[in-house]
Coordinates of C-alpha atoms (C1' of nucleotides) in Angstrom, one line a residue:
Chain V
M40 CA 0.0 0.0 0.0
L41 CA 1.3 3.4 -1.0
D42 CA 1.5 6.2 1.6
I43 CA -1.4 8.5 1.0
G44 CA 0.7 11.3 2.2
L45 CA 3.2 10.6 -0.5
I46 CA 0.5 10.4 -3.1
R47 CA -0.9 13.7 -2.0
K48 CA 2.4 15.5 -1.9
E49 CA 4.0 14.0 -5.1
S50 CA 1.1 12.8 -7.1
E51 CA 2.7 13.5 -10.4
A52 CA 5.9 11.7 -9.6
V53 CA 4.0 8.8 -8.2
R54 CA 1.9 8.6 -11.3
Q55 CA 4.9 8.6 -13.6
R56 CA 6.6 5.9 -11.6
L57 CA 3.5 3.7 -11.6
L58 CA 3.1 4.2 -15.3
T59 CA 6.5 2.5 -15.9
R60 CA 4.6 -0.7 -15.0
G61 CA 2.4 -0.2 -18.1
M62 CA -0.9 1.2 -19.1
G63 CA -3.5 1.3 -16.3
A64 CA -1.0 0.9 -13.4
A65 CA -1.9 4.4 -12.2
D66 CA -5.6 3.9 -12.4
G67 CA -7.3 4.8 -9.2
L68 CA -4.8 7.5 -8.4
D69 CA -7.1 10.4 -9.3
K70 CA -10.0 8.6 -7.5
V71 CA -8.0 8.1 -4.4
L72 CA -7.0 11.7 -4.2
E73 CA -10.6 12.8 -4.7
V74 CA -11.7 10.4 -1.9
D75 CA -8.9 11.5 0.3
E76 CA -10.0 15.1 0.0
E77 CA -13.6 14.2 0.8
R78 CA -12.4 12.1 3.8
R79 CA -10.4 15.0 5.3
R80 CA -13.2 17.4 4.8
L81 CA -15.6 15.1 6.6
L82 CA -13.1 14.4 9.3
G83 CA -12.5 18.1 9.9
E84 CA -16.3 18.7 10.3
V85 CA -17.1 15.8 12.5
E86 CA -14.1 16.2 14.8
K87 CA -15.0 19.8 15.4
L88 CA -18.5 18.7 16.4
K89 CA -17.1 16.0 18.7
A90 CA -14.8 18.5 20.4
E91 CA -17.9 20.6 21.2
R92 CA -19.8 17.7 22.4
N93 CA -17.0 16.5 24.6
A94 CA -16.6 19.9 26.2
I95 CA -20.3 20.1 27.0
S96 CA -20.6 16.5 28.2
K97 CA -17.7 17.2 30.5
E98 CA -19.4 20.3 31.9
V99 CA -22.5 18.2 32.4
G100 CA -20.5 15.8 34.5
V101 CA -19.1 18.6 36.6
R102 CA -22.6 20.1 37.2
K103 CA -24.1 16.8 38.1
A104 CA -21.3 16.2 40.6
K105 CA -22.3 19.4 42.2
K106 CA -25.9 18.4 42.1
E107 CA -26.7 21.3 39.8
S108 CA -29.1 21.3 36.9
A109 CA -27.6 20.8 33.4
D110 CA -30.7 21.0 31.4
D111 CA -29.7 24.1 29.6
L112 CA -26.5 22.3 28.4
L113 CA -28.4 19.3 27.3
A114 CA -30.7 21.2 25.0
G115 CA -29.9 20.4 21.4
M116 CA -27.3 17.8 22.3
K117 CA -29.4 15.0 20.9
E118 CA -29.4 16.7 17.5
K119 CA -25.7 17.4 17.7
S120 CA -25.1 13.7 18.4
D121 CA -27.3 12.6 15.6
R122 CA -25.4 14.9 13.3
I123 CA -22.2 13.4 14.5
A124 CA -23.5 9.9 13.9
E125 CA -24.5 10.8 10.4
L126 CA -21.1 12.3 9.6
D127 CA -19.3 9.4 11.3
K128 CA -21.1 7.0 9.0
Q129 CA -20.2 9.0 5.9
A130 CA -16.5 9.3 7.1
A131 CA -16.3 5.5 7.7
E132 CA -17.7 4.8 4.2
V133 CA -15.2 7.2 2.6
E134 CA -12.4 5.7 4.6
A135 CA -13.3 2.2 3.6
K136 CA -13.5 3.3 0.0
Q137 CA -10.0 4.9 0.2
E138 CA -8.6 1.8 1.8
G139 CA -10.0 -0.3 -0.9
L140 CA -8.5 1.9 -3.6
L141 CA -5.1 2.1 -1.9
L142 CA -5.0 -1.7 -1.6
S143 CA -5.5 -2.1 -5.3
I144 CA -2.7 0.3 -6.4
P145 CA 0.5 -1.6 -7.1
N146 CA 3.9 -0.7 -5.5
L147 CA 6.2 1.8 -7.1
P148 CA 9.0 0.1 -8.9
W149 CA 12.3 1.0 -7.4
E150 CA 14.0 3.9 -9.1
G151 CA 16.8 1.7 -10.4
C152 CA 14.6 -0.9 -12.0
P153 CA 15.3 -1.6 -15.6
K154 CA 12.6 0.0 -17.7
G155 CA 10.7 -2.2 -20.0
S156 CA 7.2 -3.4 -20.7
T157 CA 7.4 -7.2 -21.1
A158 CA 9.3 -10.2 -19.8
A159 CA 11.4 -10.1 -23.0
E160 CA 13.0 -6.9 -21.7
N161 CA 14.3 -8.4 -18.4
P162 CA 18.0 -8.2 -18.5
V163 CA 20.1 -11.2 -17.6
V164 CA 22.3 -10.2 -14.7
S165 CA 24.5 -13.2 -14.5
T166 CA 24.8 -16.8 -15.6
W167 CA 26.4 -19.7 -13.6
G168 CA 27.7 -22.9 -15.0
E169 CA 27.1 -24.4 -18.4
P170 CA 24.3 -26.4 -19.9
K171 CA 25.0 -30.1 -19.2
K172 CA 26.4 -31.9 -22.3
F173 CA 25.1 -35.4 -23.0
D174 CA 26.4 -38.3 -25.2
F175 CA 22.8 -39.3 -25.7
K176 CA 19.5 -37.6 -26.1
P177 CA 18.4 -36.5 -22.6
K178 CA 14.9 -37.4 -21.6
D179 CA 12.6 -35.0 -20.0
H180 CA 11.6 -35.6 -16.4
V181 CA 8.2 -37.1 -17.3
A182 CA 9.6 -39.8 -19.4
L183 CA 12.5 -40.3 -17.0
G184 CA 10.4 -40.2 -13.9
E185 CA 7.6 -42.5 -15.1
A186 CA 10.2 -45.0 -16.4
L187 CA 11.9 -45.0 -13.0
G188 CA 8.6 -45.2 -11.2
I189 CA 9.3 -42.1 -9.2
L190 CA 6.6 -40.0 -10.8
D191 CA 3.0 -41.1 -11.4
F192 CA 0.8 -38.6 -13.2
A193 CA -1.8 -41.2 -14.0
A194 CA -2.4 -41.6 -10.3
S195 CA -2.4 -37.9 -9.5
A196 CA -4.9 -37.2 -12.3
K197 CA -7.1 -39.9 -10.9
V198 CA -6.9 -38.6 -7.4
S199 CA -6.9 -34.9 -7.9
G200 CA -7.0 -34.0 -11.6
S201 CA -4.5 -32.1 -13.7
G202 CA -1.9 -29.9 -12.0
F203 CA -1.0 -32.4 -9.3
A204 CA 1.7 -35.0 -9.0
V205 CA 2.3 -38.2 -7.1
Y206 CA 5.9 -38.8 -6.2
R207 CA 6.7 -42.4 -5.4
G208 CA 9.5 -44.3 -3.8
E209 CA 12.9 -42.7 -4.5
G210 CA 11.0 -39.7 -6.0
A211 CA 9.2 -39.0 -2.8
R212 CA 12.4 -39.5 -0.9
L213 CA 14.3 -37.0 -3.2
E214 CA 11.6 -34.4 -2.7
R215 CA 11.7 -34.7 1.1
S216 CA 15.5 -34.8 1.1
L217 CA 15.7 -31.5 -0.9
I218 CA 13.3 -29.8 1.5
S219 CA 15.3 -30.9 4.5
W220 CA 18.6 -30.1 2.9
M221 CA 17.6 -26.6 2.0
L222 CA 16.2 -25.9 5.4
N223 CA 19.4 -27.1 7.0
L224 CA 21.4 -24.9 4.6
H225 CA 19.5 -21.7 5.3
S226 CA 19.1 -22.2 9.0
G227 CA 22.6 -23.6 9.6
E228 CA 24.7 -21.5 7.3
H229 CA 22.7 -18.4 6.3
G230 CA 21.3 -17.4 9.7
Y231 CA 17.6 -17.9 9.2
T232 CA 15.2 -19.0 11.9
E233 CA 13.3 -22.1 10.7
V234 CA 9.5 -21.8 11.1
S235 CA 6.7 -24.1 10.3
P236 CA 3.6 -22.0 9.8
P237 CA 0.0 -22.8 9.1
F238 CA -0.9 -23.7 5.6
L239 CA -4.3 -22.0 5.8
V240 CA -4.6 -18.3 6.6
R241 CA -7.3 -15.8 7.1
E242 CA -8.2 -13.1 4.7
S243 CA -6.4 -10.3 6.6
S244 CA -3.1 -12.1 6.2
M245 CA -3.7 -12.3 2.4
V246 CA -4.4 -8.6 2.4
G247 CA -1.2 -8.0 4.4
T248 CA 1.1 -9.5 1.8
G249 CA -0.9 -8.3 -1.2
Q250 CA -2.7 -11.3 -2.6
L251 CA -6.0 -9.8 -1.7
P252 CA -8.2 -8.0 -2.5
K253 CA -6.9 -8.0 -6.1
F254 CA -5.9 -11.6 -6.9
R255 CA -8.7 -13.7 -5.3
E256 CA -9.1 -15.8 -8.5
D257 CA -5.5 -17.1 -8.0
L258 CA -6.3 -18.5 -4.6
Y259 CA -8.0 -21.6 -3.2
A260 CA -10.5 -20.6 -0.6
V261 CA -11.9 -23.1 1.9
E262 CA -15.6 -23.4 1.4
G263 CA -17.8 -22.2 4.2
G264 CA -15.0 -20.4 6.0
E265 CA -12.8 -17.4 5.6
L266 CA -9.6 -19.4 5.2
F267 CA -7.4 -19.6 2.2
L268 CA -4.7 -22.1 1.3
V269 CA -1.3 -20.4 1.2
P270 CA 0.0 -19.7 -2.3
T271 CA 3.5 -19.2 -0.7
A272 CA 5.0 -19.3 2.8
E273 CA 5.6 -15.6 2.3
V274 CA 2.0 -15.1 3.5
P275 CA 2.0 -16.8 6.9
V276 CA 5.6 -16.0 7.7
T277 CA 5.6 -12.2 6.8
N278 CA 2.3 -11.9 8.8
L279 CA 4.0 -13.4 11.8
H280 CA 4.8 -9.8 12.8
R281 CA 1.7 -8.1 11.7
D282 CA 0.6 -5.1 13.8
E283 CA 3.8 -5.1 15.7
I284 CA 6.3 -2.3 16.5
L285 CA 9.7 -3.8 16.5
T286 CA 12.8 -2.1 17.9
E287 CA 15.8 -1.3 15.6
G288 CA 17.7 -4.0 17.5
D289 CA 15.1 -6.6 16.4
L290 CA 16.1 -6.1 12.8
P291 CA 16.6 -8.0 10.6
K292 CA 14.3 -10.9 11.2
K293 CA 15.2 -13.7 8.9
Y294 CA 12.9 -16.7 8.5
A295 CA 13.1 -19.9 6.4
A296 CA 10.0 -22.0 6.0
Y297 CA 8.8 -25.0 4.1
T298 CA 5.2 -25.1 3.0
P299 CA 3.4 -26.6 0.1
C300 CA 2.0 -23.8 -2.1
F301 CA -1.5 -23.9 -3.6
R302 CA -2.3 -21.9 -6.7
R303 CA -5.3 -22.0 -9.0
E304 CA -3.2 -21.0 -12.0
A305 CA -6.4 -19.8 -13.6
G306 CA -6.0 -19.1 -17.3
S307 CA -2.8 -21.0 -17.7
A308 CA -4.3 -24.3 -18.7
G309 CA -2.6 -25.9 -21.6
K310 CA 0.4 -23.6 -21.2
E311 CA 3.6 -25.3 -20.0
T312 CA 1.5 -27.8 -18.3
R313 CA 3.4 -31.0 -19.2
G314 CA 4.9 -32.7 -16.2
L315 CA 5.9 -30.8 -13.0
G316 CA 6.4 -27.4 -14.6
R317 CA 3.2 -25.7 -13.4
M318 CA 1.3 -27.2 -10.6
H319 CA -1.7 -26.4 -8.4
Q320 CA 0.3 -27.7 -5.5
F321 CA 4.1 -27.6 -5.1
D322 CA 6.6 -27.6 -2.3
K323 CA 8.8 -24.6 -1.6
V324 CA 11.3 -23.4 0.9
E325 CA 10.9 -19.7 1.3
L326 CA 13.2 -17.1 2.8
V327 CA 11.6 -14.0 4.4
W328 CA 13.4 -10.9 5.8
I329 CA 12.0 -8.0 7.8
E330 CA 14.7 -5.4 7.5
H331 CA 15.5 -1.7 8.2
P332 CA 14.8 0.5 5.3
D333 CA 18.4 1.7 5.0
R334 CA 19.6 -1.9 4.5
S335 CA 16.9 -3.6 2.5
M336 CA 18.5 -3.3 -0.9
K337 CA 21.7 -4.8 0.4
A338 CA 19.5 -7.5 2.0
L339 CA 18.0 -8.3 -1.3
E340 CA 21.4 -9.1 -2.7
E341 CA 22.2 -11.3 0.2
L342 CA 18.9 -13.1 0.1
C343 CA 19.4 -13.8 -3.6
Q344 CA 22.9 -15.1 -2.9
H345 CA 21.4 -17.5 -0.5
A346 CA 18.9 -18.8 -3.0
E347 CA 21.7 -19.0 -5.6
S348 CA 23.8 -21.1 -3.2
V349 CA 21.2 -23.8 -3.4
L350 CA 21.6 -24.1 -7.2
R351 CA 25.4 -23.8 -7.0
K352 CA 25.8 -26.5 -4.4
L353 CA 23.6 -28.8 -6.5
G354 CA 25.8 -28.0 -9.5
L355 CA 22.8 -26.8 -11.6
H356 CA 23.3 -24.3 -14.5
Y357 CA 21.2 -21.2 -14.0
R358 CA 20.8 -17.6 -14.8
K359 CA 19.8 -14.6 -12.8
I360 CA 17.5 -12.0 -14.4
E361 CA 16.2 -8.8 -13.1
L362 CA 12.6 -8.0 -13.7
C363 CA 11.9 -4.8 -15.7
T364 CA 9.2 -2.3 -14.6
G365 CA 6.6 -3.9 -16.9
D366 CA 7.1 -7.4 -15.6
I367 CA 7.6 -6.9 -11.9
G368 CA 5.0 -8.2 -9.5
F369 CA 2.2 -6.2 -7.9
G370 CA 3.8 -5.6 -4.5
A371 CA 7.5 -5.7 -5.4
A372 CA 9.7 -2.7 -5.8
R373 CA 12.7 -4.7 -7.1
C374 CA 12.9 -8.3 -8.1
Y375 CA 15.4 -11.0 -9.3
D376 CA 14.4 -14.3 -10.8
L377 CA 16.6 -17.3 -10.8
E378 CA 16.0 -19.7 -13.7
V379 CA 17.5 -23.1 -13.7
W380 CA 18.4 -25.1 -16.8
A381 CA 16.3 -28.2 -17.5
P382 CA 18.2 -30.1 -20.2
G383 CA 15.4 -32.6 -20.9
M384 CA 12.9 -29.9 -21.5
G385 CA 15.5 -27.7 -23.2
Q386 CA 14.5 -24.5 -21.3
F387 CA 15.1 -22.4 -18.2
L388 CA 12.6 -22.8 -15.4
E389 CA 12.0 -20.1 -12.8
V390 CA 12.8 -21.6 -9.4
S391 CA 13.2 -18.5 -7.4
S392 CA 11.8 -15.0 -7.3
C393 CA 13.6 -12.7 -4.8
S394 CA 11.8 -9.4 -4.1
N395 CA 12.2 -6.3 -2.0
F396 CA 8.7 -5.0 -1.2
M397 CA 10.2 -2.1 0.7
D398 CA 7.4 -0.6 2.9
F399 CA 4.5 -1.8 0.7
Q400 CA 3.5 -4.9 2.6
A401 CA 4.5 -3.4 6.0
R402 CA 2.0 -0.6 5.5
R403 CA -0.7 -3.1 4.8
M404 CA 0.0 -5.1 7.8
G405 CA 0.9 -2.4 10.3
L406 CA 4.5 -3.7 10.7
R407 CA 6.7 -0.9 12.0
F408 CA 9.8 -0.3 14.0
K409 CA 10.7 2.4 16.4
G410 CA 13.6 4.4 14.9
A411 CA 16.4 6.0 16.8
D412 CA 14.4 9.3 16.7
G413 CA 11.5 7.6 18.5
K414 CA 9.3 7.7 15.4
N415 CA 7.5 4.6 14.2
R416 CA 8.2 3.8 10.6
P417 CA 7.2 0.9 8.4
C418 CA 9.8 -1.9 8.1
H419 CA 10.9 -3.2 4.8
T420 CA 10.0 -6.7 3.9
L421 CA 11.7 -9.1 1.4
N422 CA 11.2 -12.6 0.4
G423 CA 12.6 -15.1 -2.1
S424 CA 12.2 -18.8 -2.9
G425 CA 15.1 -20.8 -1.6
T426 CA 14.0 -22.5 -3.7
A427 CA 10.8 -23.8 -5.3
L428 CA 10.5 -27.6 -5.6
A429 CA 8.9 -29.4 -8.5
R430 CA 11.0 -27.3 -10.9
L431 CA 14.1 -27.9 -8.9
F432 CA 13.3 -31.6 -9.0
I433 CA 12.9 -31.3 -12.8
A434 CA 16.3 -29.7 -13.3
L435 CA 18.0 -32.1 -10.9
V436 CA 16.7 -35.4 -12.5
E437 CA 17.1 -34.1 -16.0
T438 CA 20.6 -32.8 -15.4
Y439 CA 21.9 -35.9 -13.5
Q440 CA 20.2 -38.6 -15.7
T441 CA 22.4 -41.3 -17.0
Q442 CA 22.4 -43.1 -20.3
E443 CA 20.9 -46.2 -18.5
G444 CA 17.9 -44.1 -17.5
G445 CA 18.9 -43.6 -13.9
V446 CA 19.7 -40.5 -11.9
T447 CA 23.0 -39.7 -10.1
I448 CA 22.5 -37.9 -6.8
P449 CA 24.8 -34.9 -6.3
E450 CA 27.5 -35.4 -3.7
T451 CA 26.0 -32.8 -1.3
L452 CA 22.6 -34.6 -1.1
R453 CA 23.8 -38.2 -0.7
S454 CA 24.0 -38.4 3.0
I455 CA 20.5 -37.0 3.5
F456 CA 19.1 -38.9 0.6
G457 CA 20.8 -42.1 1.7
S458 CA 22.1 -43.2 -1.7
D459 CA 24.2 -42.0 -4.6
R460 CA 21.7 -42.8 -7.4
I461 CA 18.1 -43.6 -8.4
G462 CA 17.5 -46.5 -10.7
K463 CA 19.2 -49.7 -11.6
E464 CA 22.3 -50.7 -9.6
L465 CA 21.0 -48.7 -6.7
S466 CA 23.7 -48.7 -4.2
K467 CA 23.7 -47.9 -0.5
P468 CA 26.2 -45.4 0.7
K469 CA 29.5 -47.0 1.7
P470 CA 29.6 -47.6 5.5
Chain I
rG244 C1' -19.2 -29.8 18.7
rG245 C1' -21.4 -28.6 24.1
rA246 C1' -21.0 -25.8 28.9
rC247 C1' -18.8 -22.1 31.7
rG248 C1' -15.2 -18.1 32.4
rA249 C1' -12.0 -14.2 30.5
rG250 C1' -10.2 -10.4 27.0
rU251 C1' -7.6 -3.0 29.7
rG252 C1' -1.0 0.5 27.7
rG253 C1' 5.7 -3.5 26.4
rC254 C1' 4.2 -7.0 30.7
rG255 C1' 1.2 -7.7 35.2
rG256 C1' -3.1 -5.6 37.1
rA257 C1' -7.1 -1.6 39.2
rG258 C1' -11.2 0.8 37.2
rC259 C1' -19.1 3.9 40.8
rG260 C1' -22.2 5.5 33.1
rG261 C1' -19.7 11.7 34.0
rU262 C1' -13.4 16.8 34.8
rU263 C1' -10.2 8.4 33.1
rG264 C1' -5.9 7.8 28.0
rA265 C1' -7.0 5.1 32.1
rA266 C1' -4.7 4.0 39.5
rC267 C1' -0.7 0.8 41.1
rG268 C1' 3.6 -2.5 40.2
rC269 C1' 7.4 -4.2 36.8
rG270 C1' 10.0 -3.0 32.5
rG271 C1' 11.7 1.4 29.2
rC272 C1' 13.7 6.5 28.6
rG273 C1' 16.0 11.1 30.9
rG274 C1' 18.1 13.2 35.2
rU275 C1' 20.2 13.6 40.6
rC276 C1' 23.8 10.9 43.3
rU277 C1' 28.5 7.9 42.1
rU278 C1' 35.3 7.4 39.7
rG279 C1' 31.8 4.1 37.0
rA280 C1' 27.7 0.9 37.9
rA281 C1' 23.9 -0.8 41.3
rA282 C1' 20.5 1.0 44.8
rA283 C1' 17.7 5.2 46.1
rC284 C1' 15.2 9.6 44.7
rC285 C1' 13.0 13.0 40.8
rG286 C1' 10.9 13.4 36.1
rC287 C1' 9.3 11.6 31.0
rA288 C1' 6.8 8.2 28.2
rG289 C1' 1.1 4.3 24.2
rA290 C1' -1.0 4.1 19.1
rU291 C1' -3.5 6.1 14.8
rG292 C1' -5.7 10.1 12.2
rC293 C1' -6.9 15.5 11.2
rC294 C1' -5.2 20.7 11.3
rG295 C1' -0.5 23.3 11.7
rA296 C1' 5.8 25.8 8.8
rA297 C1' 6.6 24.6 13.8
rA298 C1' 5.2 24.8 18.8
rG299 C1' 1.1 22.6 19.6
rG300 C1' -4.2 21.7 19.3
rC301 C1' -8.2 18.4 18.3
rA302 C1' -10.3 13.5 17.3
rU303 C1' -10.3 8.3 17.8
rU304 C1' -8.5 4.0 20.4
rC305 C1' -9.7 -0.4 26.9
rG306 C1' -10.5 -8.0 21.6
rU307 C1' -13.9 -6.6 16.9
rA308 C1' -18.5 -4.7 15.1
rG309 C1' -23.1 -2.7 16.3
rG310 C1' -26.7 -0.6 20.0
rU311 C1' -28.6 2.4 24.4
rU312 C1' -27.2 7.5 26.3
rC313 C1' -26.2 14.5 26.2
rG314 C1' -21.9 11.3 27.7
rA315 C1' -19.5 4.2 27.6
rA316 C1' -13.4 0.8 29.5
rU317 C1' -18.0 0.6 32.6
rC318 C1' -24.9 -1.2 30.3
rC319 C1' -27.0 -4.4 25.9
rU320 C1' -26.4 -7.7 21.3
rA321 C1' -23.5 -10.4 17.9
rC322 C1' -18.8 -12.1 16.5
rC323 C1' -13.5 -13.2 17.3
rU324 C1' -9.7 -15.1 20.4
rC325 C1' -7.9 -17.4 24.8
rG326 C1' -8.7 -20.6 29.2
rU327 C1' -11.2 -24.6 31.9
rC328 C1' -14.5 -28.9 31.9
rC329 C1' -17.2 -32.6 28.7
rG330 C1' -17.5 -35.2 24.0
rC331 C1' -14.8 -36.7 19.6
rC332 C1' -10.1 -37.6 17.5
rA333 C1' -4.4 -37.9 14.3

RNA sequence: GGACGAGUGGCGGAGCGGUUGAACGCGGCGGUCUUGAAAACCGCAGAUGCCGAAAGGCAUUCGUAGGUUCGAAUCCUACCUCGUCCGCCA
């Protein structure tokens, strides 16, 4: 949520910055200014009346205490109160309207964001490793996984429909191992506190991180309740500190969390839907920072390094791109994506999105810190996948497949996985 | 799911419908004292919004939303959350 004070003071600059996102991104700005003016007008009027009423009521109390009559003061007070009630109602309506408008305006892209209008204009920041070379034609993970019996799409379709997967045997074990290994890495080496949050959250949490009110159609809602399935651990974890005033010494807060992620993926049917590429449910280890505004851009670099370290340790070829103003997400001010190479599919797959939301989410959720000057200011929030599963699984099995149709397990995963390969000639680790 | 009880400032905990944003204690901040610290003593201090260049003023806020009243932390209703007991259960 943008600061209404900023919108008021620098409306033209705000408009120009929003427009770098594309046509329509500044819609609602004029309306919100108009509503804000009306709100302040009403507030001025009603607060003046309330001040009068308070003064008179206080005097009534004094007179009654002295057993004196206050009838002269009470005359006309009912009308005054009715007028106040009427104006209060109007003010509440206008405030709700303003809130609704503000919640639907996207964040300002950071001033240093590359300008552009589509994903095609996202610059590649860096590339790590090389595409794996094969002496044979590499299979994609669907062919490979089904032949090995570690993926079963027929079963998941039967149980839940398209967009789901059943991992079996060594496949399920690999998935679980990756989650544990990543959590160990981030909590053990990168200083994150591991948390295991609820997978269903209330509406206010979704509003806090920005999924609602605008993107309801992307979410799974639980029927008959007001709970939603989390689309990312960002939601429950960032909201851990909603409505809190932290001290500067509390910052940064760094959390790592595993959750499954549930997304309707409405409108993307038929697009990249083969195999594990785009699922209604996938696993993810998420990194969340709550940081001091002065340090959040540095924090974004660090957070992204932590996500990158996952891919490096696994020896997976990837590239890092920075999202341009036209492609950046609703709440993000700056964002890097990490895309890992899947040799069987012959494409890069997004496995991490590392964003600095600056004060956008913090304003929505009332997350502040008390600065050295004693003033309360919104914190900055960041998050990034560290990393998303399913696609990491794809890259891993496709990269490490063998000519015989098995999969070699990278050195770093072997002890937690309990073996050095999947497939024929499965061997136990040497004692 | 059923019954009962409770929700007050960072924490604990008072609070007759009227000069209560709220006693008191702890914690916090600033000072006095001290070589320094502790103790003791004195003082300051919630949050949000509106107006204002500022100083400051005003409004709102005692789980949430309504209601009664000239006036609500205090009375009424609903909801939420927590606790206890019962039932069910991984």
